[in-house]
Short mmCIF file of C-alpha atoms in Angstrom, two decimals:
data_model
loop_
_atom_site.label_atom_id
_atom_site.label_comp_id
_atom_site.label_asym_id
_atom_site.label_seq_id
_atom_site.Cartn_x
_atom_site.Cartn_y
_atom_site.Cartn_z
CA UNK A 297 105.93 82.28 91.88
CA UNK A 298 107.75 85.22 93.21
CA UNK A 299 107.83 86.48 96.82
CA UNK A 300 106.64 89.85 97.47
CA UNK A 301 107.34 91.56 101.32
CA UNK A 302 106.62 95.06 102.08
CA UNK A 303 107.64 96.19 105.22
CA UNK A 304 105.75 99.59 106.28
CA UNK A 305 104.04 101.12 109.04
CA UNK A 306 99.74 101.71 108.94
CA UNK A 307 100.40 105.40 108.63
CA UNK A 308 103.49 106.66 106.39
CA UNK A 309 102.83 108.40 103.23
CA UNK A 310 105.86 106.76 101.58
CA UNK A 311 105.06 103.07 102.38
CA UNK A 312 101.83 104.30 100.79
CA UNK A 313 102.79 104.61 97.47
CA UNK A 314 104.34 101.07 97.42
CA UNK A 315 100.72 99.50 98.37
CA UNK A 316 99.59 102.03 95.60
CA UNK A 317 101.95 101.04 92.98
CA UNK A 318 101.71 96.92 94.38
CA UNK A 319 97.91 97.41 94.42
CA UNK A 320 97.60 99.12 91.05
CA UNK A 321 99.71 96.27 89.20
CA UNK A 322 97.75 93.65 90.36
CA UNK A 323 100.89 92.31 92.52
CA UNK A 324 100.55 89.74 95.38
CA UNK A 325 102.25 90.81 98.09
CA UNK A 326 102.71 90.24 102.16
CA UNK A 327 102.88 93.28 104.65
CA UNK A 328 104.66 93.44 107.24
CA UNK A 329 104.20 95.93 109.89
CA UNK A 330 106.42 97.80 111.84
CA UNK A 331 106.62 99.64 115.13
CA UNK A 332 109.26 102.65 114.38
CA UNK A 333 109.65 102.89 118.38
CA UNK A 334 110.43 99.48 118.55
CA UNK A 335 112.21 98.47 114.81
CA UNK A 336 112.53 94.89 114.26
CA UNK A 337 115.89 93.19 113.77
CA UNK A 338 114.77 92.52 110.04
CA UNK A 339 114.26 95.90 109.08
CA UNK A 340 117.66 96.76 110.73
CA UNK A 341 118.82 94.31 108.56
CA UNK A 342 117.50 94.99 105.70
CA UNK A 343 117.67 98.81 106.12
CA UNK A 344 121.10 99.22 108.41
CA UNK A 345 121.67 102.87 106.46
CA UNK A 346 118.26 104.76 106.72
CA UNK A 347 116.37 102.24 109.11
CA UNK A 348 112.92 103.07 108.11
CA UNK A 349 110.38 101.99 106.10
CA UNK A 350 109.28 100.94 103.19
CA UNK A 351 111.52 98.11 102.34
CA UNK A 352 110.39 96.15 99.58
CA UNK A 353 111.59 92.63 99.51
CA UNK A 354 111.49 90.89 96.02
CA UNK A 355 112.67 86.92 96.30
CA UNK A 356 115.17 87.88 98.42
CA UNK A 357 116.46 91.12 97.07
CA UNK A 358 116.19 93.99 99.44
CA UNK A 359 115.35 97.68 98.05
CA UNK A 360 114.74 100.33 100.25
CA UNK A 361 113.64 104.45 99.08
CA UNK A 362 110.34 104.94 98.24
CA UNK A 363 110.76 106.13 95.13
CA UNK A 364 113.71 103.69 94.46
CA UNK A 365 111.61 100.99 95.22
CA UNK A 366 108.50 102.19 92.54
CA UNK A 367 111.13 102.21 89.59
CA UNK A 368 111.97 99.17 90.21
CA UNK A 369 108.47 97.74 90.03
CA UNK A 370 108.12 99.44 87.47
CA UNK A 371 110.78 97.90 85.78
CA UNK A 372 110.10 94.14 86.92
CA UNK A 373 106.51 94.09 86.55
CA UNK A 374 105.13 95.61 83.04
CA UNK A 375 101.47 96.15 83.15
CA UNK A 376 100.20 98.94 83.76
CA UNK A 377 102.94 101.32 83.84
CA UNK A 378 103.22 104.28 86.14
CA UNK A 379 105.38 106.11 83.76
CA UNK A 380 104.77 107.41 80.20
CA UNK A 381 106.60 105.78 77.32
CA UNK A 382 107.76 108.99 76.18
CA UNK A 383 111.35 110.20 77.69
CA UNK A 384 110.37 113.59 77.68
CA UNK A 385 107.04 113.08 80.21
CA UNK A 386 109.56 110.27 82.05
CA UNK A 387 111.75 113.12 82.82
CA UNK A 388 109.12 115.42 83.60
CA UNK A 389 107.32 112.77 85.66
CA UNK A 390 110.44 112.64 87.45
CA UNK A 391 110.91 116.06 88.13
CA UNK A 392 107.98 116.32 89.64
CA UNK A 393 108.17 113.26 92.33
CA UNK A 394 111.43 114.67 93.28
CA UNK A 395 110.33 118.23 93.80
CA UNK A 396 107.58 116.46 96.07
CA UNK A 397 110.16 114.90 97.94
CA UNK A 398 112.92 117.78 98.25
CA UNK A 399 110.11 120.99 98.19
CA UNK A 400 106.55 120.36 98.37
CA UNK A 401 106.09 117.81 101.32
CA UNK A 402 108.85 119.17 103.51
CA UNK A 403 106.77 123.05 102.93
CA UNK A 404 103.10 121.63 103.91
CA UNK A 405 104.82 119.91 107.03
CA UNK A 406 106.84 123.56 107.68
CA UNK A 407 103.37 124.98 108.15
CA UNK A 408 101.50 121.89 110.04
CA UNK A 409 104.64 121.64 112.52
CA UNK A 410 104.90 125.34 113.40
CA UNK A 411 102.71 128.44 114.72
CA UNK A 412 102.73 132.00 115.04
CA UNK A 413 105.18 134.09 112.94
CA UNK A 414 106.93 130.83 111.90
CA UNK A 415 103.78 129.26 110.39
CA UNK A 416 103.20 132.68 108.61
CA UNK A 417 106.40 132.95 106.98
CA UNK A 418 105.88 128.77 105.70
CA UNK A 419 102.34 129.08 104.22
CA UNK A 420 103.77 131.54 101.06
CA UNK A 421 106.59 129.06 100.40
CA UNK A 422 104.02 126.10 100.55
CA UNK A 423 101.45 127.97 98.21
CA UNK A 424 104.06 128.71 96.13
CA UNK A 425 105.49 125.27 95.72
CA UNK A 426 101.56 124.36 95.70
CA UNK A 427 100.92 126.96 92.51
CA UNK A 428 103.40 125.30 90.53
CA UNK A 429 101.93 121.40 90.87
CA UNK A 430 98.59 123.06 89.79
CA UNK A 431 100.46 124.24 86.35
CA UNK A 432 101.23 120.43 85.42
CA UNK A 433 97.70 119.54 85.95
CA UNK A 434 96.48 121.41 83.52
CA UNK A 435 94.39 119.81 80.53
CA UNK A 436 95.11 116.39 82.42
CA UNK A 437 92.63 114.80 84.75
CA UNK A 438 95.53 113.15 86.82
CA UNK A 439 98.85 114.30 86.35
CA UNK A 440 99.51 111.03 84.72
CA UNK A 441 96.81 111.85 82.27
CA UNK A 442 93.84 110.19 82.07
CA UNK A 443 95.28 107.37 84.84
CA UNK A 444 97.33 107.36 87.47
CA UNK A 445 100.98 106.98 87.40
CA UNK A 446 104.25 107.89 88.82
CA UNK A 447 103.20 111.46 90.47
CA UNK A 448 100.14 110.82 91.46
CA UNK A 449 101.21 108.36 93.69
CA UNK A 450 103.59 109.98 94.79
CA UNK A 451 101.81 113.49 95.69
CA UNK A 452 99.06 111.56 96.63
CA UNK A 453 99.50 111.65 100.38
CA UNK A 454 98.22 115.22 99.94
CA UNK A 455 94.75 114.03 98.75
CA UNK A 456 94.51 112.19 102.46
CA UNK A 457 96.73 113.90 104.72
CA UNK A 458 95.29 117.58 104.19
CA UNK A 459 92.19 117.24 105.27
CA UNK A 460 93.39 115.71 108.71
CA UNK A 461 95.77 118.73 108.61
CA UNK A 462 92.98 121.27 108.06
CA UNK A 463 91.00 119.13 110.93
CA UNK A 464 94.13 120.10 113.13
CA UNK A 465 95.25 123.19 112.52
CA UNK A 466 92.18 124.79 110.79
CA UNK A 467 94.04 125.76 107.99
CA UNK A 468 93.31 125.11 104.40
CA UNK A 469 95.96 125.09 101.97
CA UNK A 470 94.34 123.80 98.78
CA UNK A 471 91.62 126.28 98.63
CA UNK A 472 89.28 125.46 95.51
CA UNK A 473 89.26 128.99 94.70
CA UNK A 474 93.21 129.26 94.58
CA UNK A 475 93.62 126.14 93.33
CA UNK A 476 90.58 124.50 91.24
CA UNK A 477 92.71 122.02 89.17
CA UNK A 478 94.55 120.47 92.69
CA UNK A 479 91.36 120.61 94.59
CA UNK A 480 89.62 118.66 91.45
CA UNK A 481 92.55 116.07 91.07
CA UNK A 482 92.16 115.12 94.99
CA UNK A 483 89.01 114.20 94.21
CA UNK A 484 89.50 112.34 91.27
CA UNK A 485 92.26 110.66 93.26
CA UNK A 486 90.78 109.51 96.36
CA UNK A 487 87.93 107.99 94.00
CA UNK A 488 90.03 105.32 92.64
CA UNK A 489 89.19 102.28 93.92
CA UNK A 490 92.78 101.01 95.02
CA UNK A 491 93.40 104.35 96.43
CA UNK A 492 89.60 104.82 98.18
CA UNK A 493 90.19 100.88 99.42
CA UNK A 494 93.67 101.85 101.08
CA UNK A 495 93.44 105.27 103.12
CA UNK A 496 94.53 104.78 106.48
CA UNK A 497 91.43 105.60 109.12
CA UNK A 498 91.04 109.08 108.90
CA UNK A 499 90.39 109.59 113.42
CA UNK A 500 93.70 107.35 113.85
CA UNK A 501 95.61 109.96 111.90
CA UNK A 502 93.76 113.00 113.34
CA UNK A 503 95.35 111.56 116.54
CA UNK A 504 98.53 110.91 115.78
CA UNK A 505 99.05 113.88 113.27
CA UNK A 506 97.78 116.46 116.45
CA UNK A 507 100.41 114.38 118.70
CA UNK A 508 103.17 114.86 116.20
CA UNK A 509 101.71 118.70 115.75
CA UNK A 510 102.43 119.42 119.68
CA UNK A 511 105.33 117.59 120.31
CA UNK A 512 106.62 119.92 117.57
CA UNK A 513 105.82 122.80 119.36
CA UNK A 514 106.03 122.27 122.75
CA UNK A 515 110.05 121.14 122.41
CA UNK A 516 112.95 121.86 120.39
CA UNK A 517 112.18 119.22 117.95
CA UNK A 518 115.07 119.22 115.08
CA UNK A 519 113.03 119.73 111.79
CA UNK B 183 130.96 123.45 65.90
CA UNK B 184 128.80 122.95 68.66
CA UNK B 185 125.35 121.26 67.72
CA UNK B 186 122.37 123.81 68.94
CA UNK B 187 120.31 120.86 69.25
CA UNK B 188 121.32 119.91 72.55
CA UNK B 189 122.33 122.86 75.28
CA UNK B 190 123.61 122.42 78.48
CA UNK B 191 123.30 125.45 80.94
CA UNK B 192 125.26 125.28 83.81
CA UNK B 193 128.94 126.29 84.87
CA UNK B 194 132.17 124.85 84.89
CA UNK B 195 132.77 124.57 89.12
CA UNK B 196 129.25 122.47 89.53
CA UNK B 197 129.45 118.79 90.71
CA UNK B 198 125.53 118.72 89.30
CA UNK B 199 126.89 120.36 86.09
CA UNK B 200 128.99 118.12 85.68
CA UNK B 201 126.97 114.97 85.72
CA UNK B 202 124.85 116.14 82.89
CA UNK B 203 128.17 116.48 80.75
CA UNK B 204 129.41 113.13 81.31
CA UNK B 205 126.45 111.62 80.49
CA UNK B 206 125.95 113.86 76.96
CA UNK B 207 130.10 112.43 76.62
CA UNK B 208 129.32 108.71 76.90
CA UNK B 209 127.40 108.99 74.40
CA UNK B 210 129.79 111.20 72.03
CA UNK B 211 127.06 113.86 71.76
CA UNK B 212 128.00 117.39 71.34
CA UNK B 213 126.51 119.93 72.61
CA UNK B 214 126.65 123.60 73.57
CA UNK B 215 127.58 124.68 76.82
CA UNK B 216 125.89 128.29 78.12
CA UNK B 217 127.86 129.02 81.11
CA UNK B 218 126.32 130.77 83.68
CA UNK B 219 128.32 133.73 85.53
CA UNK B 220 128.33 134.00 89.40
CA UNK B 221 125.79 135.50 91.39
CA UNK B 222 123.24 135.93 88.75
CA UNK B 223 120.77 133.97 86.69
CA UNK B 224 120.19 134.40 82.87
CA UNK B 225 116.60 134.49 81.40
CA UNK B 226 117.56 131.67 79.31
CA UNK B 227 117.73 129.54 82.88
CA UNK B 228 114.75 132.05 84.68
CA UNK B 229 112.93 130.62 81.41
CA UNK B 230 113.93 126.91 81.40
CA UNK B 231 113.58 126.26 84.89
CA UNK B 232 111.70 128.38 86.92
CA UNK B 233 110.67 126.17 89.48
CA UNK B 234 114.43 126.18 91.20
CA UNK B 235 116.12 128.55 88.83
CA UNK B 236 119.23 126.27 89.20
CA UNK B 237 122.03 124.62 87.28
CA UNK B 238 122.15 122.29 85.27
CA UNK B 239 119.19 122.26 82.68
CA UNK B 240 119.48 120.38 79.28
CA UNK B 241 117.59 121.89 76.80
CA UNK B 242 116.93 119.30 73.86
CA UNK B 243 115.70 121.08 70.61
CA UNK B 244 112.98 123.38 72.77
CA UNK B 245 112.46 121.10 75.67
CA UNK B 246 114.46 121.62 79.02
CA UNK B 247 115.25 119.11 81.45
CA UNK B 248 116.07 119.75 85.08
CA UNK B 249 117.54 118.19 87.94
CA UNK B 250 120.67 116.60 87.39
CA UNK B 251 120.42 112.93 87.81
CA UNK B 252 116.75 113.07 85.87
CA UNK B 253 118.79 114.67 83.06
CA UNK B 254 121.38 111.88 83.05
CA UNK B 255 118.51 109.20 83.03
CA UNK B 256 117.04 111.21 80.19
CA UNK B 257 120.38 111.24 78.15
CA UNK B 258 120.56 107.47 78.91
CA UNK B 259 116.74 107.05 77.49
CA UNK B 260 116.41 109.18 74.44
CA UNK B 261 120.08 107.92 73.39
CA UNK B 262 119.86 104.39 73.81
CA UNK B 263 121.93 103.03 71.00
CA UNK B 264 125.08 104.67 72.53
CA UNK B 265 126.79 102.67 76.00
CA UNK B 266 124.28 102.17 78.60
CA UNK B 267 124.48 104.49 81.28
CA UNK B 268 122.12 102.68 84.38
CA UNK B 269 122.65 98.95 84.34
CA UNK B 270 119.93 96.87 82.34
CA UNK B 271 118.92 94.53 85.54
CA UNK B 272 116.12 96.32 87.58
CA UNK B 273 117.87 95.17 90.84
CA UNK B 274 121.17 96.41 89.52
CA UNK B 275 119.26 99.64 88.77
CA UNK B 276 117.86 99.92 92.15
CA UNK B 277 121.18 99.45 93.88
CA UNK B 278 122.82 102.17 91.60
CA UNK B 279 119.63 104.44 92.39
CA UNK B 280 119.72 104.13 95.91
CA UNK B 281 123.39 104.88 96.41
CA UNK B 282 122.82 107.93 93.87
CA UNK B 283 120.01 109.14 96.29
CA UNK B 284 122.15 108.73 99.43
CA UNK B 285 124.96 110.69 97.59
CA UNK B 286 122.55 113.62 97.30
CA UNK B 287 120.39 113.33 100.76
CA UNK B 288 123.08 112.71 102.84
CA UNK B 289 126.62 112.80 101.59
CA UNK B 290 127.12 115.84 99.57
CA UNK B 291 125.31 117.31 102.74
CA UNK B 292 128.10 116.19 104.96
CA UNK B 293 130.56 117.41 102.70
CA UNK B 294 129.15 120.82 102.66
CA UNK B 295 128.96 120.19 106.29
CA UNK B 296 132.58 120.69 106.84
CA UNK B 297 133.34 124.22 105.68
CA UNK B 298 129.80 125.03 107.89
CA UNK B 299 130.76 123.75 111.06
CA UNK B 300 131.73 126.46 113.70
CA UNK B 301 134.39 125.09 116.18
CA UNK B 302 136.88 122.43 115.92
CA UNK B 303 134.51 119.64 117.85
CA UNK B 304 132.13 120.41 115.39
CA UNK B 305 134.41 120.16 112.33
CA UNK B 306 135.50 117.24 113.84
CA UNK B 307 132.25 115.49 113.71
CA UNK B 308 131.19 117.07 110.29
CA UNK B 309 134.86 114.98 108.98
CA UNK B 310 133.84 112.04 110.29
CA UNK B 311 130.44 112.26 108.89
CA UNK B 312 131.93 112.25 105.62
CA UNK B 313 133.93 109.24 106.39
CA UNK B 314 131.29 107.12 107.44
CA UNK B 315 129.89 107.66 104.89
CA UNK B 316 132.40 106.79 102.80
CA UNK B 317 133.20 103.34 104.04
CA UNK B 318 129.52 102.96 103.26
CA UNK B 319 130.41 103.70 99.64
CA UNK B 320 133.57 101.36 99.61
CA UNK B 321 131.26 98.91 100.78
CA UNK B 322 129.18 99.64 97.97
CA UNK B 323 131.68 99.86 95.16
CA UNK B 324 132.63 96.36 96.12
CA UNK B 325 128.94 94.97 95.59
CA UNK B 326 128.20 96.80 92.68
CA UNK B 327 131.41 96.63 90.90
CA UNK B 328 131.31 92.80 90.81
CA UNK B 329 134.91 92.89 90.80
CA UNK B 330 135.02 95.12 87.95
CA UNK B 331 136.84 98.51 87.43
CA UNK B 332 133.51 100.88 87.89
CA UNK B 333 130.36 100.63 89.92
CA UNK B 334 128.80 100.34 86.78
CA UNK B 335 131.09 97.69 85.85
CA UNK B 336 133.32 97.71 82.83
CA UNK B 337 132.39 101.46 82.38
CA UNK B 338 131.44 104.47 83.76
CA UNK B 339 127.71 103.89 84.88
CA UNK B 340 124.98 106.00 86.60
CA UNK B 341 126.78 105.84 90.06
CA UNK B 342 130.03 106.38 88.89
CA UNK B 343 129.14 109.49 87.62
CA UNK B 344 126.33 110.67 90.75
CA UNK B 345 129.26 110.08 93.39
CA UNK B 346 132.48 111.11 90.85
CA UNK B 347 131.11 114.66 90.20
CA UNK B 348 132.12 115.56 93.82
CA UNK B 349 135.63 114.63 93.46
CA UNK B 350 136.54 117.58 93.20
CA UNK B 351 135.58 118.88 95.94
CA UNK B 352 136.32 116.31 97.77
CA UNK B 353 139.85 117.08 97.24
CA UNK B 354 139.42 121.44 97.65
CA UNK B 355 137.57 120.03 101.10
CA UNK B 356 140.71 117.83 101.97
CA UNK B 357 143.32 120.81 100.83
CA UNK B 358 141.82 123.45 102.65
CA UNK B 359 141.20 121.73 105.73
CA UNK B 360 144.67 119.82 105.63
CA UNK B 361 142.50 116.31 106.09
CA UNK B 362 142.27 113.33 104.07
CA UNK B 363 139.00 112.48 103.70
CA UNK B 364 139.49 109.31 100.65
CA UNK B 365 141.76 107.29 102.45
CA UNK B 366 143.94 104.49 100.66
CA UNK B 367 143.96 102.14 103.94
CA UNK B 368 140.70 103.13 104.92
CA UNK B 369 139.01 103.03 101.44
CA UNK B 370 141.37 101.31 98.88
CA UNK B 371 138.51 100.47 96.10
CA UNK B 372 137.07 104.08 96.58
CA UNK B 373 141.00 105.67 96.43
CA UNK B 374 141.94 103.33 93.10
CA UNK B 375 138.26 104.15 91.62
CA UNK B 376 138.90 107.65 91.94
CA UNK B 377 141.95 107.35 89.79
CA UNK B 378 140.05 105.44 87.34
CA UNK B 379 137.27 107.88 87.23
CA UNK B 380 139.46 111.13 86.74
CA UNK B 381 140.87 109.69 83.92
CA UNK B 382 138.12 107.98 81.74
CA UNK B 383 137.69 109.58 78.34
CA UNK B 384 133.84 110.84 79.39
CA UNK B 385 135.44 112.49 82.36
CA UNK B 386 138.82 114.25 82.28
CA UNK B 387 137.86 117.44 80.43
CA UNK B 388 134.61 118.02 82.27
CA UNK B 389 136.28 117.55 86.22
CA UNK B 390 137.96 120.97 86.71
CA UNK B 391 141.61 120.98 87.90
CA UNK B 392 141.61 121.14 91.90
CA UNK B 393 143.96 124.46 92.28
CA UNK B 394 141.26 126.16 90.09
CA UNK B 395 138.45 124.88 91.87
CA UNK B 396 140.06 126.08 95.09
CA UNK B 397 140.84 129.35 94.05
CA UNK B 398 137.08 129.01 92.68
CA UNK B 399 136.33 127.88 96.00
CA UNK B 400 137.62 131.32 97.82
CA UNK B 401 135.48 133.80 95.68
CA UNK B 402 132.57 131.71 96.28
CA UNK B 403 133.04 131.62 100.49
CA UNK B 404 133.86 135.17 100.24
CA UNK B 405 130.68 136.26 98.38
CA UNK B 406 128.53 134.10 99.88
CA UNK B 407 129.94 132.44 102.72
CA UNK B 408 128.41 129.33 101.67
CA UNK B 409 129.06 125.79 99.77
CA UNK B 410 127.64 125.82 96.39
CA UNK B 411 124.13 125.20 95.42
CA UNK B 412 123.12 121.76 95.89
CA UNK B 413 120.73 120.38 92.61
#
């Protein structure tokens, strides 16, 4: 019987796609949450270079990166995979969670942390970065094909976090116009049932995302 | 001759560059290598890679791969007969990603860091940075190494070559700034390792020679006053 830990908080997009990725290969597992004001020794421990979350904790075995952590259950646990069998689509899958990570993400939160001339100047880079997911989508339902896998998880905190973002700031990046297949595949996404069953509540994150929003802009936050 | 097959665009001073040529070397693969020139960007690479327009790409038959560490994966996938590039145990795999990742998020950064900082306090602190950091890694060799010669053991492995491309550098950095950043008393595993690593078969005609790369290292501050791309 193996032991399963996550350690996450109720709200981060990156402990996210560990429930996703636990959740969507059937895996038991115990959460444990944590209070990033207030991190517990464990996490310390377990984490002592990054100190945040997730940390996945298999029998003993700490492994902490989000995307770190989903190769490895994808290489421990076998059913249904996340990646394509395929090298090529591997790589490509790859490619793609990384430019999440590096471009994408780090753009959208550009233009939800910033106003004025500075938000103007973001929103191009983010539609830009946005213009070029929508490419890989198309002919494909998910961007894993006809099921979920590796980048759908991991561009899935888009398909929550953008509507509390439009709620916020009022603007709407995904426009279905601009971008039908995107628009579509966040659908399609939040319909899953592991995904649908695991949103965090969408008036908790209103208020925390507007409190992150203004402390943002009302100090010299380093971005 | 060079086998069209298999292309490698990219340039000789890259860290990231590099990578993808050790990797196509462990497993005795030839391939062609496009260089490209300083301070512009050939269609070939506008073509292959348009999302960053960077160095390296692989291009296998007409498929190109991008981002240097996916490439190496890649190589290690499609050629799997050939030595084993990322250990075969997922938590050994995990360990080897995760120090790869830190290499790229946060310790090539500090390295960059150095020629950056304005002011001697803040040169200072950008040095140390990379230290840290680097007792981190000698911390790591030791765990992942098992004892062994390499991070990835016996031979070169995916860590060995994510962290080795930088050598390099690492040593223009040290030069030009009259510091010594891999210590032997501070980091004896990392110092011996780097020995090792310089001279492995895979290795030793790919890592450029460090009075060239410094020399390399001048034209590229002058004409753009910046580190080199990081991949």
């Amino acid at each position: 019987m193996s032991e399963v830990k996550l350690f996450r908080t109720w709200s981060s997009p990156y402990a996210l796609r560990i429930v996703w990725a636990l959740e969507l290969k059937g895996i038991d597992y115990e959460t444990i949450f944590e209070d990033l004001s207030n991190k517990s020794q464990l996490l310390l421990q377990y984490n002592p270079v990054h100190k945040k979350v997730p940390v996945l904790v298999h029998n003993g075995k700490v492994i902490s990166e989000s995307l770190v952590i989903i190769e490895y259950i994808e290489d421990t646990w076998k059913d249904t995979p996340l990646l394509p069998e395929d090298p090529y689509e591997r790589a490509t899958a790859r490619f793609w969670a990384k430019f999440n990570d590096d471009k994408l993400l780090p753009s959208i939160w550009q233009v939800f942390v910033t106003q004025g001339k500075e938000q103007e100047e973001a929103i191009p880079v983010a539609t830009e970065n946005l213009s070029f997911i929508e490419e890989d989508l198309k002919g494909k339902k998910f961007f894993g094909g006809q099921t979920i896998g590796l980048v759908d998880i991991t561009i899935g905190w888009m398909a929550n976090l953008i509507s509390v973002f439009i709620e916020i700031t009022g603007i709407n990046l995904i426009d279905a116009d601009k971008f039908p297949l995107l628009f579509g595949w966040m659908q399609n996404f939040s319909d899953v049932p592991v995904i649908k069953e695991s949103w965090p509540p969408h008036d908790k994150l209103v208020i925390k995302f507007r409190a992150i929003r203004e402390s943002y802009l009302s100090a010299d936050v380093p971005k | 001759m060079a086998n069209k097959e298999v292309r490698v665009l990219g340039a000789w001073p890259s860290p990231f560059v590099m990578r993808a040529r050790i990797a196509l070397n462990i497993k005795k693969l030839d391939y062609e290598f496009l260089q490209e020139q300083l301070g512009s960007k050939s269609e070939l690479l506008l073509k292959s890679n348009p999302v960053h327009k960077k160095i390296p790409v692989l291009i296998h038959g007409d498929k190109p791969i991008c981002e240097s560490l996916v490439i190496v994966q890649y190589v290690d996938e499609v050629w799997s007969s050939g030595p084993s590039i990322l250990p075969s145990d997922p938590y050994d795999r995990a360990i080897a990603r995760f120090w790869a990742a830190y290499i790229d998020d946060k310790w090539f950064p500090s390295l960059s860091g150095i020629p950056r900082a304005q002011g001697e306090e803040a040169k200072m602190a950008a040095i140390q940075q990379v230290r840290d950091g680097l007792e981190l890694l000698e911390d790591a060799f030791v765990k992942c190494s098992k004892g062994k010669p390499f991070f990835g053991g016996d031979s070169i492995g995916y860590l060995d070559i994510a962290f080795g491309c930088f050598l390099g550098w690492l040593r223009v950095t040290e030069k030009s700034n009259g510091v010594k950043l891999l210590d032997e008393t501070k980091t004896p595993n990392l110092a011996k390792w780097a020995v090792r690593f310089c001279s492995d078969v895979a290795v030793k005609d790919v890592m450029p020679d460090t009075d060239k790369l410094a020399e390399f290292a001048k034209v590229l501050f002058a004409k753009f006053r910046a580190p080199p791309p990081s991949n």
